[in-house]
Short mmCIF file of C-alpha atoms and ligand atoms in Angstrom, two decimals:
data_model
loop_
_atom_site.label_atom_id
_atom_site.label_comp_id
_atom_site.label_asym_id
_atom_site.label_seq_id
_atom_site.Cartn_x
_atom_site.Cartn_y
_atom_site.Cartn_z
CA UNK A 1 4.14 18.44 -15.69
CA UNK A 2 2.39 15.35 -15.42
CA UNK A 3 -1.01 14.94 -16.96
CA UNK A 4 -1.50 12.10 -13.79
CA UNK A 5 -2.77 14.64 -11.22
CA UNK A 6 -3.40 12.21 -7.87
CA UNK A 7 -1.64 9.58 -6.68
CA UNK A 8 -4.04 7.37 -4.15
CA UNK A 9 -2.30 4.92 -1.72
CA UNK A 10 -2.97 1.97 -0.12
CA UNK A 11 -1.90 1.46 3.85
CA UNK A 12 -1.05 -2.28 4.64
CA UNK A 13 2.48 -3.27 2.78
CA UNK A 14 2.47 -0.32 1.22
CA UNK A 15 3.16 2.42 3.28
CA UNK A 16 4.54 0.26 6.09
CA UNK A 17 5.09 -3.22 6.66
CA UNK A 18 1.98 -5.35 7.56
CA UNK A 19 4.04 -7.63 9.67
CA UNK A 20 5.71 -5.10 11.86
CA UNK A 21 1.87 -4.05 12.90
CA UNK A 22 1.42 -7.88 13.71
CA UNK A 23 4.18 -8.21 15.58
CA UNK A 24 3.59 -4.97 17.65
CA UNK A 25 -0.19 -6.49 18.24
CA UNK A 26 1.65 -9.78 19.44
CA UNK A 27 3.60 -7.72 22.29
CA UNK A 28 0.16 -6.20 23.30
CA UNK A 29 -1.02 -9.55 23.51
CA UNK A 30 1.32 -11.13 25.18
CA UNK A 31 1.37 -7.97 28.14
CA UNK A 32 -2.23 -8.36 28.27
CA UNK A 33 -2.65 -11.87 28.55
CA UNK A 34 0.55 -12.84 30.49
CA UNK A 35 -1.12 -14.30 33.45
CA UNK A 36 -2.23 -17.01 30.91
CA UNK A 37 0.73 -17.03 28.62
CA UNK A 38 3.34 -16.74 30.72
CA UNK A 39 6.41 -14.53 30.16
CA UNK A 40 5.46 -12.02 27.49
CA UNK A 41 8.92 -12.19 25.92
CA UNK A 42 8.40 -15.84 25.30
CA UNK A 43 4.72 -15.58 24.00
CA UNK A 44 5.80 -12.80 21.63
CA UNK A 45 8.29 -14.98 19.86
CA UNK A 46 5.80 -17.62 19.60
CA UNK A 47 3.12 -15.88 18.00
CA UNK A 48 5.88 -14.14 15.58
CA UNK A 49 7.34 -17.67 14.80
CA UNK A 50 3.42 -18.87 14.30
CA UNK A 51 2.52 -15.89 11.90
CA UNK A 52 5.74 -17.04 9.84
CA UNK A 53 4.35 -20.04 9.35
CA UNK A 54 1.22 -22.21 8.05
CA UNK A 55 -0.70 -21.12 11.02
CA UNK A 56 -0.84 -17.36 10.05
CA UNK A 57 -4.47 -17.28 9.71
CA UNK A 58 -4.99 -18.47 12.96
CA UNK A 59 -2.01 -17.59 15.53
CA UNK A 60 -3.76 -17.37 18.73
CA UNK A 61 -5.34 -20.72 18.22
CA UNK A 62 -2.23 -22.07 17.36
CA UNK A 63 -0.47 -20.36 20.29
CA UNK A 64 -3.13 -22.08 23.20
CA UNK A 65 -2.71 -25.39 21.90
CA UNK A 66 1.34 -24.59 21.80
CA UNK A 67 1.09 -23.83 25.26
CA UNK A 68 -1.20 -26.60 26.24
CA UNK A 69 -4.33 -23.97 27.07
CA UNK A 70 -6.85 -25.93 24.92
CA UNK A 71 -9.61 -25.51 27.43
CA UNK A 72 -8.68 -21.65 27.52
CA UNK A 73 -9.88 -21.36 23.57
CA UNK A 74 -12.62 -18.88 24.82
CA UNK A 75 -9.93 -16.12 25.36
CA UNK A 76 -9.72 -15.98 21.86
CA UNK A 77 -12.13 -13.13 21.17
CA UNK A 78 -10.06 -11.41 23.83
CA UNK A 79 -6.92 -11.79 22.57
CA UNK A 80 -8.04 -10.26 18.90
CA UNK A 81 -9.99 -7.48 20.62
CA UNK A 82 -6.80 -6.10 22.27
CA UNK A 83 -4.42 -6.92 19.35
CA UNK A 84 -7.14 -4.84 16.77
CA UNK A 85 -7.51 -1.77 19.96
CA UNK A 86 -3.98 -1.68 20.81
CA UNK A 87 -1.84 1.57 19.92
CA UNK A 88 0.67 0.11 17.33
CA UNK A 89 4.33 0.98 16.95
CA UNK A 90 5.25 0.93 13.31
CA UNK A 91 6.77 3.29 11.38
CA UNK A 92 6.82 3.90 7.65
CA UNK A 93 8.79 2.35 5.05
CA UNK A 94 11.92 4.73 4.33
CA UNK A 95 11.32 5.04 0.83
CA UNK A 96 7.03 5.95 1.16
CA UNK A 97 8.50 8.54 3.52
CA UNK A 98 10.79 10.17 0.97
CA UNK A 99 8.19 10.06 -1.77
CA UNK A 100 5.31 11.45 0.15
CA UNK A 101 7.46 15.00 0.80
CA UNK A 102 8.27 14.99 -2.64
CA UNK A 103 4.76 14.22 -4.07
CA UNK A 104 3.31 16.68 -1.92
CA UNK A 105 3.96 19.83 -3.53
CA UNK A 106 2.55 18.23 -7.34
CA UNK A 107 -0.19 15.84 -6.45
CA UNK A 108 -3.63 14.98 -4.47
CA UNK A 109 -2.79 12.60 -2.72
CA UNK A 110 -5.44 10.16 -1.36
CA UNK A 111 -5.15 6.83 1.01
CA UNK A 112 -7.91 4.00 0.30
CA UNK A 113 -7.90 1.09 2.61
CA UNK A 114 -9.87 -1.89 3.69
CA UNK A 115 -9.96 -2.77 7.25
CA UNK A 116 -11.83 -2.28 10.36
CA UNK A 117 -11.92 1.80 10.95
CA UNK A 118 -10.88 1.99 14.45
CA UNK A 119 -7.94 -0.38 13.53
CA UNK A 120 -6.66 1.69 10.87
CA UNK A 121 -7.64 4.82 12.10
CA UNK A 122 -4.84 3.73 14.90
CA UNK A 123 -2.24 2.63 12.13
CA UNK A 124 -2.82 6.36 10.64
CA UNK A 125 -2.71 8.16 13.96
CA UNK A 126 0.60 5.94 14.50
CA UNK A 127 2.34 6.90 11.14
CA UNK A 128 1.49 10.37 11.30
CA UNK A 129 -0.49 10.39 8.04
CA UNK A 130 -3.54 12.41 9.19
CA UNK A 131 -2.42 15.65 7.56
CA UNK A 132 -0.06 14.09 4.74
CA UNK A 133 -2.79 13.26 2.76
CA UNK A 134 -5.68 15.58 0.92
CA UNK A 135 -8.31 12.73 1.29
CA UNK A 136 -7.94 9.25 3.44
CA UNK A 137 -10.78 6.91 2.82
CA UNK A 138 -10.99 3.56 5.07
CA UNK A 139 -13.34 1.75 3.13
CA UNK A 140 -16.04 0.65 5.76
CA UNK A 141 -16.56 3.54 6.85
CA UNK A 142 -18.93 4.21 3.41
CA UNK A 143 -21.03 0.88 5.11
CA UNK A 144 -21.08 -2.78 4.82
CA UNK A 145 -19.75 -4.29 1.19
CA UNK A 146 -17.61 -1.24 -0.23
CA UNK A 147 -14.15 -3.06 0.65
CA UNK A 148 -12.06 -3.47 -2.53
CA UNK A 149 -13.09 -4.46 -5.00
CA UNK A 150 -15.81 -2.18 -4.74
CA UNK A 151 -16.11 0.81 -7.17
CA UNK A 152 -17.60 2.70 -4.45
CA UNK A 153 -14.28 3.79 -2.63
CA UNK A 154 -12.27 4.69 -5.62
CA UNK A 155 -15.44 7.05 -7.01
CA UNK A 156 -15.78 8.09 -3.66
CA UNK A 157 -12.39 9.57 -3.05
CA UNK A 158 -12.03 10.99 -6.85
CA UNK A 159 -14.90 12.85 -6.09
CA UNK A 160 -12.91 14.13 -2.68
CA UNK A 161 -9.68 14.61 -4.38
CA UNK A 162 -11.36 16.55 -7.00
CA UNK A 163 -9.44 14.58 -10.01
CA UNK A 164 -11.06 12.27 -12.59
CA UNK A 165 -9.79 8.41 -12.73
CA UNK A 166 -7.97 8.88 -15.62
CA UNK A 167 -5.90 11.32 -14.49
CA UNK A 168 -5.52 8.98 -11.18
CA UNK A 169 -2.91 6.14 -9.79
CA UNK A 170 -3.51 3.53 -7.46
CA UNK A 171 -0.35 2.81 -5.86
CA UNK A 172 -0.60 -1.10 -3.78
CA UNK A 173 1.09 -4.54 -3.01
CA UNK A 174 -2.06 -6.52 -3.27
CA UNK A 175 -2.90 -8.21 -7.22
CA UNK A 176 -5.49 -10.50 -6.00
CA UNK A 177 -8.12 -7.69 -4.86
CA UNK A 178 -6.08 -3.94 -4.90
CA UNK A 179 -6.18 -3.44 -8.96
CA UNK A 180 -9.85 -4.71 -10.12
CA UNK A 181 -11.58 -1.39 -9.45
CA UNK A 182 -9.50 1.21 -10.21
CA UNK A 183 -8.59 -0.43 -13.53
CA UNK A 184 -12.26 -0.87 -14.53
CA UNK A 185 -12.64 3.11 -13.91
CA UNK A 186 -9.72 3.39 -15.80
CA UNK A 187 -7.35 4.72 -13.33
CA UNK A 188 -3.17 3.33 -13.82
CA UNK A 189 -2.60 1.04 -11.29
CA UNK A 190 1.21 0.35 -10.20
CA UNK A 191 2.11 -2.67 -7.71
CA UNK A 192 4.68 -2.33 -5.13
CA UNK A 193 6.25 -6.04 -4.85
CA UNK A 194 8.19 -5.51 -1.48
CA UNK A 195 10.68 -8.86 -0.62
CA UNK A 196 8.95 -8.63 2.79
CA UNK A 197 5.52 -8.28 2.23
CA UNK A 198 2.54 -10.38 3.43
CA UNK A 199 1.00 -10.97 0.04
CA UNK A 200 3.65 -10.60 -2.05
CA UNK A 201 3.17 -13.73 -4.02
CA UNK A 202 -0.66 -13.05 -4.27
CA UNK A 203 -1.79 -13.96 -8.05
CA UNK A 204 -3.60 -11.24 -10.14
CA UNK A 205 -7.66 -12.56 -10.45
CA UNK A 206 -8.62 -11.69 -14.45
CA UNK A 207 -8.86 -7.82 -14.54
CA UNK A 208 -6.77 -6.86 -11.64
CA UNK A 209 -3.01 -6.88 -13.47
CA UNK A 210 -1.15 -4.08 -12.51
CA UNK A 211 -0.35 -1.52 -15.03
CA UNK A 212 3.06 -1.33 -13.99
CA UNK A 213 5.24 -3.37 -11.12
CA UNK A 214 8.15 -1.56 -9.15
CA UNK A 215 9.86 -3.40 -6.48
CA UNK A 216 10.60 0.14 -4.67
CA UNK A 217 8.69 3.48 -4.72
CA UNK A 218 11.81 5.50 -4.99
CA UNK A 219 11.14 4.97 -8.62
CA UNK A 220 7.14 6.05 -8.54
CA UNK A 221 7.88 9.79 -8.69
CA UNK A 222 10.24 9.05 -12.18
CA UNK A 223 6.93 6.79 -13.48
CA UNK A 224 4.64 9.18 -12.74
CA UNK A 225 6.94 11.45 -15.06
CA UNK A 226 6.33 9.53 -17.74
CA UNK A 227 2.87 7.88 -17.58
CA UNK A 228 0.10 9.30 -19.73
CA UNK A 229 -4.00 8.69 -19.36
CA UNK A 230 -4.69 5.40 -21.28
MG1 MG B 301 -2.02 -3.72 1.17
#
């Protein structure tokens, strides 16, 4: 038996791919706003192209002056309401759907993510997660400044999971803010660097390196095997 005793999870590239929940929020878009953008087939594929691109941080902008809607800017706030309220179709990643069965029966397990709480309260719903987890923890919902890399969360949902840090693993794809906290509280920390994901080439900031990297969590359950408090 393992002296790690939880294994805590981040959602967005982790569990699923981030950019299949973008594109699914680009199909709502484009149904919603079609009397605008024109066929919705069309405006999909536009806004996927755009998010593949340098314009990621700002598709729909991109996508109105594409289509020549300058003057139509103002349906902006629209356009992101409906793509952050719309019911998502994503699914996990085949190998987090493996591990969580076989993690179950060992560990706490715990999700901690950032994000807007209705958003990713519809990305859980979605991917079934509401009873695969003993604690899920969407950071605003503890207020305003707890997102990573607050300590606040990862206390927070030790104290749910009933396990101290040490004996604790933060499992995400994210070096530039995921790792900071939990290895200040001394938690491991173990990066999943997916070929696909959105910020896969993030660098680490100073005191967020990853204990360990795997580039699939087929081999977390074997690393948890072997991975002692430090
Ligand atoms: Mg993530």
């Amino acid at each position: 038996m393992s002296s790690i005793a939880a294994v805590v999870f981040d959602l967005d590239d982790t569990l699923y791919a981030e950019r299949d929940y973008a594109y699914s929020g680009f199909a709502a878009v484009a149904e919603a706003f079609a009397d605008r953008l024109g066929d919705p087939r069309d405006a999909a594929a536009r806004m996927r192209r755009l998010f593949d691109s340098e314009h990621r941080p700002r598709v729909f902008n991109a996508l109105l002056t594409e289509l020549g809607l300058i003057e139509e800017f103002k349906l902006v706030t629209a356009m992101i309401e409906v793509y952050q309220a719309h019911r998502p179709t994503i699914r996990l990643y085949d190998d987090a759907e493996e591990l969580l069965k076989k993690l179950r029966p060992e560990y706490r397990l715990g999700l901690l993510t950032d994000g807007r709480s209705s958003k990713q309260g519809l990305k859980i719903v979605a991917l079934g997660l509401r009873d695969r987890f003993d604690a899920i923890l969407i950071t605003t919902e503890l207020g305003p400044g707890f997102a990573k890399p607050s300590l606040r969360p990862f206390e927070f949902i030790s104290t749910c999971l009933q396990v101290v840090g040490s004996r604790s693993v933060y499992v995400a794809d994210n070096p530039a803010k995921d790792f900071v906290a939990p290895n200040a509280l001394g938690w491991m920390t173990v990066q999943i660097r997916r070929a696909d994901g959105v910020y896969s080439d993030q660098k680490p900031v100073p005191g967020g390196e990853p204990y360990q990297v795997i580039e699939t969590l087929d081999h977390l359950l074997d690393l948890l095997s072997k991975l002692r408090p430090r």
